[in-house]
Short mmCIF file of C-alpha atoms and ligand atoms in Angstrom, two decimals:
data_model
loop_
_atom_site.label_atom_id
_atom_site.label_comp_id
_atom_site.label_asym_id
_atom_site.label_seq_id
_atom_site.Cartn_x
_atom_site.Cartn_y
_atom_site.Cartn_z
CA ALA A 1 -9.64 -26.22 7.68
CA PRO A 2 -7.70 -22.78 8.46
CA LEU A 3 -5.72 -21.30 6.00
CA ARG A 4 -2.05 -22.19 7.08
CA VAL A 5 -0.30 -18.70 6.82
CA ALA A 6 3.57 -17.63 6.96
CA VAL A 7 4.02 -14.10 7.81
CA VAL A 8 7.31 -13.20 6.29
CA GLY A 9 9.13 -9.96 7.98
CA ALA A 10 8.33 -9.67 11.80
CA GLY A 11 8.96 -5.81 11.96
CA MET A 12 5.87 -3.55 12.93
CA MET A 13 3.68 -4.33 10.00
CA GLY A 14 4.44 -8.12 10.00
CA ALA A 15 3.86 -8.29 13.83
CA ASP A 16 0.51 -6.35 13.28
CA HIS A 17 -0.66 -8.78 10.98
CA VAL A 18 0.34 -11.90 13.27
CA SER A 19 -1.87 -10.58 15.75
CA ARG A 20 -4.55 -9.78 13.35
CA ILE A 21 -5.05 -13.16 11.93
CA THR A 22 -4.66 -14.72 15.57
CA GLN A 23 -7.13 -12.35 17.22
CA ARG A 24 -9.81 -10.94 14.49
CA ILE A 25 -9.34 -12.80 11.25
CA SER A 26 -11.37 -16.09 10.92
CA GLY A 27 -10.47 -18.91 8.87
CA ALA A 28 -7.04 -18.66 9.14
CA GLU A 29 -3.87 -19.42 11.40
CA VAL A 30 -0.37 -18.03 11.51
CA VAL A 31 2.10 -21.45 11.60
CA ALA A 32 5.32 -19.74 10.63
CA VAL A 33 6.82 -16.39 11.29
CA VAL A 34 9.99 -15.69 9.33
CA ASP A 35 12.70 -13.16 10.24
CA PRO A 36 16.33 -13.31 10.19
CA ASP A 37 16.35 -11.53 13.57
CA THR A 38 15.25 -14.55 15.89
CA ALA A 39 14.39 -12.26 18.75
CA ARG A 40 11.84 -10.11 16.57
CA ALA A 41 10.48 -13.46 15.16
CA THR A 42 9.91 -15.11 18.41
CA ALA A 43 8.37 -11.89 20.08
CA ALA A 44 5.99 -11.63 17.17
CA ALA A 45 5.21 -15.42 16.93
CA ALA A 46 4.27 -15.28 20.91
CA THR A 47 0.96 -13.87 19.86
CA ALA A 48 -0.11 -16.71 17.73
CA PRO A 49 -0.03 -20.28 19.81
CA GLY A 50 1.53 -22.87 17.45
CA ALA A 51 3.42 -20.63 15.08
CA LYS A 52 7.08 -21.59 14.57
CA THR A 53 9.91 -19.26 13.73
CA TYR A 54 12.16 -19.82 10.74
CA ALA A 55 15.18 -17.58 9.90
CA ALA A 56 14.52 -17.82 6.07
CA PHE A 57 11.23 -18.44 4.01
CA GLU A 58 12.57 -21.47 2.43
CA ASP A 59 12.72 -23.03 5.54
CA ALA A 60 9.24 -22.20 6.51
CA LEU A 61 8.22 -23.50 3.09
CA ALA A 62 10.03 -27.02 3.33
CA ASP A 63 8.61 -27.72 7.05
CA ALA A 64 5.26 -25.85 7.59
CA GLN A 65 2.87 -27.20 4.88
CA LEU A 66 1.87 -23.44 4.08
CA ASP A 67 -1.22 -22.60 1.80
CA ALA A 68 -0.38 -18.74 2.03
CA VAL A 69 2.00 -16.15 2.90
CA ILE A 70 1.81 -12.60 3.80
CA ILE A 71 5.04 -10.65 3.05
CA ALA A 72 5.89 -7.62 5.33
CA THR A 73 9.55 -7.24 4.47
CA PRO A 74 10.85 -4.30 3.04
CA GLY A 75 10.07 -3.76 -0.60
CA PHE A 76 13.11 -4.58 -2.22
CA LEU A 77 13.07 -8.09 -0.60
CA HIS A 78 9.40 -9.00 -1.67
CA GLU A 79 10.50 -10.35 -5.12
CA PRO A 80 12.77 -13.35 -3.46
CA VAL A 81 9.93 -14.46 -1.50
CA ILE A 82 7.15 -14.02 -4.08
CA LEU A 83 8.96 -16.02 -6.74
CA PRO A 84 9.46 -19.17 -4.74
CA ALA A 85 5.84 -18.68 -3.09
CA LEU A 86 4.29 -18.67 -6.79
CA GLU A 87 6.10 -21.69 -7.68
CA ALA A 88 4.70 -23.32 -4.38
CA GLY A 89 1.24 -22.29 -5.64
CA LEU A 90 0.62 -20.17 -2.20
CA ALA A 91 -1.92 -17.60 -1.78
CA ILE A 92 0.01 -14.21 -1.41
CA LEU A 93 -0.39 -11.01 0.16
CA SER A 94 2.48 -8.63 -0.51
CA GLU A 95 2.76 -5.38 1.32
CA LYS A 96 3.05 -2.48 -0.77
CA PRO A 97 5.14 -1.77 -2.87
CA LEU A 98 4.73 -4.81 -4.99
CA SER A 99 8.35 -4.17 -5.38
CA GLU A 100 10.74 -1.17 -5.69
CA THR A 101 11.68 -1.39 -9.42
CA VAL A 102 9.64 -1.57 -12.67
CA GLU A 103 11.81 -4.32 -13.75
CA SER A 104 11.32 -6.62 -10.78
CA SER A 105 7.63 -5.97 -11.01
CA LEU A 106 7.40 -7.38 -14.57
CA ARG A 107 9.43 -10.38 -13.47
CA ILE A 108 6.74 -10.98 -10.80
CA ILE A 109 3.81 -10.66 -13.12
CA GLU A 110 5.41 -12.82 -15.78
CA ALA A 111 6.17 -15.47 -13.30
CA GLU A 112 2.36 -15.03 -11.81
CA GLN A 113 1.08 -15.75 -15.54
CA LYS A 114 2.59 -19.20 -15.78
CA LEU A 115 -0.03 -20.05 -13.21
CA ASP A 116 -3.73 -20.64 -14.09
CA ARG A 117 -5.01 -17.79 -12.09
CA PRO A 118 -3.75 -14.54 -10.28
CA HIS A 119 -2.40 -15.83 -6.80
CA ILE A 120 -1.06 -12.16 -5.53
CA GLN A 121 -2.94 -9.68 -3.71
CA VAL A 122 -0.95 -6.36 -3.17
CA GLY A 123 -1.24 -4.41 0.34
CA PHE A 124 -3.05 -1.40 -1.07
CA MET A 125 -5.12 -0.98 2.20
CA ARG A 126 -6.48 2.41 1.50
CA ARG A 127 -8.77 0.60 -1.15
CA PHE A 128 -10.47 -0.99 2.03
CA ASP A 129 -10.93 2.23 3.92
CA LYS A 130 -14.30 3.49 4.19
CA GLY A 131 -13.55 7.11 3.28
CA TYR A 132 -11.96 6.30 0.27
CA LEU A 133 -14.63 3.80 -0.73
CA GLU A 134 -17.22 6.61 -0.13
CA LEU A 135 -15.18 9.26 -2.01
CA ARG A 136 -14.93 6.82 -5.03
CA GLU A 137 -18.71 6.24 -5.18
CA LEU A 138 -19.07 10.03 -5.06
CA VAL A 139 -17.04 10.48 -8.18
CA LYS A 140 -18.79 7.60 -9.82
CA SER A 141 -22.16 9.03 -8.89
CA GLY A 142 -21.63 12.49 -10.46
CA ALA A 143 -23.61 14.21 -7.64
CA ASN A 144 -21.28 17.24 -7.65
CA GLY A 145 -20.30 17.25 -11.32
CA ALA A 146 -17.07 16.13 -12.32
CA LEU A 147 -13.98 15.82 -10.27
CA LEU A 148 -11.32 18.41 -11.00
CA ALA A 149 -8.73 18.12 -8.62
CA LEU A 150 -7.45 16.38 -5.28
CA HIS A 151 -5.47 17.82 -2.42
CA CYS A 152 -3.85 14.94 -0.52
CA ALA A 153 -1.90 15.17 2.58
CA HIS A 154 0.44 12.43 3.54
CA ARG A 155 2.01 12.75 7.03
CA ASN A 156 4.18 10.60 9.23
CA PRO A 157 5.30 11.47 12.44
CA SER A 158 9.16 10.57 11.43
CA THR A 159 11.28 8.40 9.18
CA PRO A 160 12.86 5.05 9.83
CA PRO A 161 16.51 4.65 9.54
CA ASN A 162 17.45 4.02 5.69
CA TYR A 163 14.69 6.13 4.60
CA SER A 164 16.13 7.84 1.32
CA GLU A 165 14.63 10.68 -1.09
CA SER A 166 13.26 7.89 -3.51
CA ALA A 167 11.54 6.32 -0.72
CA LEU A 168 9.18 9.36 -0.40
CA ILE A 169 7.89 8.35 -3.66
CA THR A 170 8.41 4.11 -3.63
CA ASP A 171 7.48 3.73 -0.10
CA SER A 172 5.05 6.54 0.74
CA VAL A 173 3.58 8.24 -2.29
CA ILE A 174 3.10 4.91 -3.63
CA HIS A 175 -0.35 4.91 -1.52
CA GLU A 176 -1.50 7.98 -3.55
CA ILE A 177 -0.09 6.64 -6.58
CA ASP A 178 -2.39 3.71 -6.23
CA THR A 179 -5.38 5.55 -4.70
CA VAL A 180 -5.78 8.41 -7.32
CA PRO A 181 -6.58 6.32 -10.34
CA PHE A 182 -8.69 4.02 -7.86
CA ILE A 183 -10.77 7.12 -6.98
CA VAL A 184 -10.66 8.82 -10.33
CA GLY A 185 -11.25 5.69 -12.57
CA GLU A 186 -8.44 6.38 -14.97
CA PRO A 187 -4.67 6.22 -14.90
CA ILE A 188 -1.93 8.77 -14.07
CA VAL A 189 -0.34 10.14 -17.22
CA SER A 190 2.43 12.39 -15.82
CA VAL A 191 4.36 13.39 -12.55
CA GLU A 192 6.07 16.38 -11.43
CA VAL A 193 7.64 17.00 -7.91
CA LYS A 194 8.24 20.49 -6.10
CA LYS A 195 10.43 20.62 -3.22
CA PRO A 196 9.62 23.50 -0.57
CA ARG A 197 11.99 24.77 1.96
CA ARG A 198 13.49 21.78 3.90
CA ASN A 199 12.14 20.58 7.35
CA SER A 200 15.33 20.84 9.62
CA LEU A 201 14.00 17.79 11.62
CA ALA A 202 14.15 15.41 8.66
CA PRO A 203 17.21 13.26 9.39
CA GLY A 204 20.28 12.97 7.40
CA GLY A 205 19.79 16.01 5.11
CA LEU A 206 16.36 14.30 3.45
CA LEU A 207 14.75 16.93 1.32
CA ASP A 208 11.12 16.30 3.28
CA PRO A 209 8.37 17.73 2.59
CA GLN A 210 7.77 17.49 -0.90
CA PHE A 211 4.85 18.19 -3.22
CA VAL A 212 4.01 15.74 -6.00
CA LEU A 213 1.65 16.59 -8.85
CA LEU A 214 -0.05 13.54 -10.30
CA GLU A 215 -2.20 14.17 -13.35
CA THR A 216 -4.60 11.70 -14.91
CA VAL A 217 -5.83 11.11 -18.29
CA SER A 218 -8.52 13.53 -18.50
CA GLY A 219 -6.47 16.22 -16.70
CA VAL A 220 -7.80 15.53 -13.01
CA LEU A 221 -4.54 17.09 -10.73
CA ALA A 222 -3.75 15.45 -7.39
CA ILE A 223 -1.45 17.52 -5.40
CA VAL A 224 0.26 15.55 -2.72
CA GLU A 225 2.00 16.95 0.24
CA ILE A 226 4.47 14.20 1.40
CA ASN A 227 5.52 15.10 4.77
CA VAL A 228 7.04 12.33 6.95
CA ASN A 229 8.73 14.23 9.77
CA VAL A 230 5.77 16.10 11.24
CA GLN A 231 6.51 14.88 14.59
CA PHE A 232 2.81 15.29 15.99
CA GLY A 233 1.32 11.73 14.46
CA TYR A 234 0.03 10.07 11.31
CA GLN A 235 -2.39 12.18 9.30
CA VAL A 236 -3.54 11.08 5.97
CA THR A 237 -6.48 13.31 4.30
CA THR A 238 -7.92 14.14 0.94
CA ASP A 239 -9.93 16.88 -0.27
CA ALA A 240 -11.80 16.33 -3.45
CA VAL A 241 -12.73 19.38 -5.53
CA PHE A 242 -15.74 18.78 -7.85
CA GLU A 243 -17.69 21.26 -10.05
CA SER A 244 -20.26 21.88 -7.61
CA GLY A 245 -18.82 20.78 -4.16
CA VAL A 246 -16.07 19.66 -2.08
CA ALA A 247 -15.76 16.24 -0.30
CA SER A 248 -13.07 15.47 2.50
CA ILE A 249 -12.10 12.47 3.86
CA GLY A 250 -9.64 11.19 6.63
CA ARG A 251 -10.27 14.02 9.21
CA ALA A 252 -10.05 12.61 12.82
CA GLU A 253 -13.60 11.24 13.65
CA THR A 254 -12.72 10.95 17.39
CA ILE A 255 -14.03 12.94 20.38
CA GLN A 256 -13.43 16.69 20.48
CA ILE A 257 -12.48 18.00 24.06
CA ALA A 258 -12.80 21.75 24.86
CA SER A 259 -10.72 22.12 28.12
CA ALA A 260 -8.01 24.32 29.58
CA GLY A 261 -8.35 27.33 27.12
CA ALA A 262 -8.18 24.98 24.05
CA ILE A 263 -10.15 22.51 21.93
CA GLY A 264 -8.47 19.42 21.17
CA GLN A 265 -8.68 16.03 19.30
CA SER A 266 -6.32 13.20 19.39
CA VAL A 267 -4.06 12.29 16.15
CA THR A 268 -3.52 8.71 15.43
CA PRO A 269 0.03 7.80 16.11
CA SER A 270 0.75 5.47 13.16
CA PHE A 271 -0.81 3.99 10.05
CA LYS A 272 -1.60 0.75 12.42
CA GLU A 273 -4.41 2.77 14.07
CA ARG A 274 -5.37 5.21 11.19
CA PHE A 275 -5.94 2.16 8.84
CA GLY A 276 -6.44 -0.56 11.35
CA ALA A 277 -9.98 -1.11 10.12
CA ALA A 278 -9.07 -1.19 6.47
CA TYR A 279 -6.29 -3.86 7.26
CA ASP A 280 -8.88 -6.11 8.86
CA VAL A 281 -11.31 -5.84 6.04
CA GLU A 282 -8.29 -6.26 3.62
CA VAL A 283 -7.02 -9.50 5.43
CA GLN A 284 -10.47 -11.10 6.00
CA ARG A 285 -11.48 -10.78 2.17
CA TRP A 286 -8.09 -12.10 0.90
CA VAL A 287 -8.70 -15.14 3.32
CA ASP A 288 -12.07 -15.74 2.41
CA ALA A 289 -11.12 -15.42 -1.33
CA ALA A 290 -8.01 -17.79 -0.84
CA HIS A 291 -10.37 -20.42 0.45
CA LYS A 292 -12.16 -20.23 -3.24
CA GLY A 293 -8.82 -20.10 -4.97
CA GLU A 294 -9.26 -16.16 -5.49
CA ILE A 295 -7.85 -12.90 -4.82
CA ASP A 296 -10.22 -10.13 -3.62
CA GLY A 297 -8.42 -6.88 -3.69
CA PRO A 298 -5.64 -5.12 -5.85
CA SER A 299 -3.67 -7.43 -7.83
CA ALA A 300 -0.05 -7.50 -9.09
CA TRP A 301 -1.27 -5.76 -12.13
CA ASP A 302 -2.20 -2.72 -9.81
CA GLY A 303 1.33 -3.30 -8.26
CA TYR A 304 3.02 -3.01 -11.70
CA LEU A 305 1.02 0.02 -12.77
CA ALA A 306 2.12 1.83 -9.45
CA SER A 307 5.65 0.96 -9.87
CA VAL A 308 5.73 2.48 -13.56
CA VAL A 309 4.44 5.78 -12.06
CA ALA A 310 6.76 5.53 -9.19
CA ASP A 311 9.61 5.10 -11.58
CA ALA A 312 8.37 8.32 -13.47
CA GLY A 313 7.95 9.80 -10.07
CA VAL A 314 11.80 9.45 -8.78
CA LEU A 315 12.80 10.69 -12.33
CA ALA A 316 10.95 13.94 -11.89
CA GLN A 317 12.59 14.23 -8.29
CA GLN A 318 15.76 14.42 -9.92
CA SER A 319 14.90 16.49 -13.10
CA GLY A 320 12.63 18.97 -11.63
CA LYS A 321 10.46 18.55 -14.72
CA LYS A 322 7.05 17.28 -15.39
CA GLU A 323 7.86 13.55 -16.44
CA PRO A 324 5.23 11.45 -18.70
CA VAL A 325 4.17 8.17 -17.44
CA THR A 326 4.30 5.42 -20.17
CA TYR A 327 2.91 1.94 -19.55
CA ALA A 328 4.67 -0.82 -21.75
CA LEU A 329 2.17 -3.07 -21.32
CA GLU A 330 -1.61 -3.51 -22.08
CA LYS A 331 -3.64 -5.25 -19.30
CA PRO A 332 -3.35 -9.13 -19.98
CA ALA A 333 -6.69 -10.89 -19.80
CA PHE A 334 -5.18 -12.99 -17.10
CA TYR A 335 -5.78 -10.00 -14.69
CA GLU A 336 -9.56 -9.64 -15.47
CA THR A 337 -11.00 -10.14 -11.69
CA THR A 338 -14.27 -10.26 -10.33
CA SER A 339 -13.12 -8.22 -7.51
CA SER A 340 -14.60 -5.03 -7.20
CA LEU A 341 -11.28 -3.45 -5.63
CA ALA A 342 -8.98 -4.57 -8.43
CA THR A 343 -8.31 -2.50 -11.53
C1 INS B 401 4.83 2.92 5.29
C2 INS B 401 3.45 2.69 5.29
C3 INS B 401 2.64 3.94 5.61
C4 INS B 401 2.92 5.32 4.99
C5 INS B 401 4.54 5.34 5.33
C6 INS B 401 5.49 4.39 4.71
O1 INS B 401 5.66 1.84 4.92
O2 INS B 401 3.33 2.38 3.94
O3 INS B 401 1.33 3.83 5.18
O4 INS B 401 2.32 6.25 5.36
O5 INS B 401 4.89 6.64 4.48
O6 INS B 401 6.93 4.42 4.92
#
């Protein structure tokens, strides 16, 4: 029988997951869409035949005979859904970040470890993107010598309301905080933040862009340009500097058109298009694994690790200094998984 999924949060990402599961994923159906904004819930549910709408997750849990939940609310609202979902034994796909604070991430992994096995997969979709996977293989192969540094550009067209300076780290750079150790194969040990001249188009005095320097154990340095009011589109690229070569991912693979005295290529408007293929693979693998009582992607442990680095990053924004990253916990045996995409 198909996995009975609730999608919690019917914003851009939640609505996208509803149509993804309905139209492109096999082995799952959306039976509940949860959002306190009834109009939004109804609009998202319209694409999924048979889905009912609920104002609160508890109502869906009581009514809809759920097997699984996708959580696509803002990060600070993940824990109040994850904890009851764990208690109900559901398969969980939580969008990034797992949570916005280390304390909350710790509560989540503690609660999860009371179960027999990991139930939570975290929506770090870049781990399913072809470019990142190829880069990770290239690093492992050693074909170009050792990896020395990464230039990462993370550009968004504009920021949503309520977006704050710390969100640059906890909501946006959290992706690089996850992918850098994934590519390099070792943890991040320090974070430093530099703030160039402010983009006057950034709303509410937001100090945007920023440069976030992530350093790994062996000294690989990732320089992340987080730049979230670029106006022109959604662009995420990485250039990897090796001892004997440079590799680049994320440049547009679309048609190049010369016309009217200029050469042009389109830019994806949002993360939905840039990472659409990665999301499809992520959700299909999550569904297939859930049928077997497993996860197949980054775990809550990866979510916890990222929250520790993000904490140091927010501190570095305030202090202007290089801040060390200290992980209070060793990886519990509970989180040893067979997924090639988990840490
Ligand atoms: C979004 C999403 C995007 C990222 C944005 C973030 O929630 O995670 O992938 O580029 O900066 O605000």
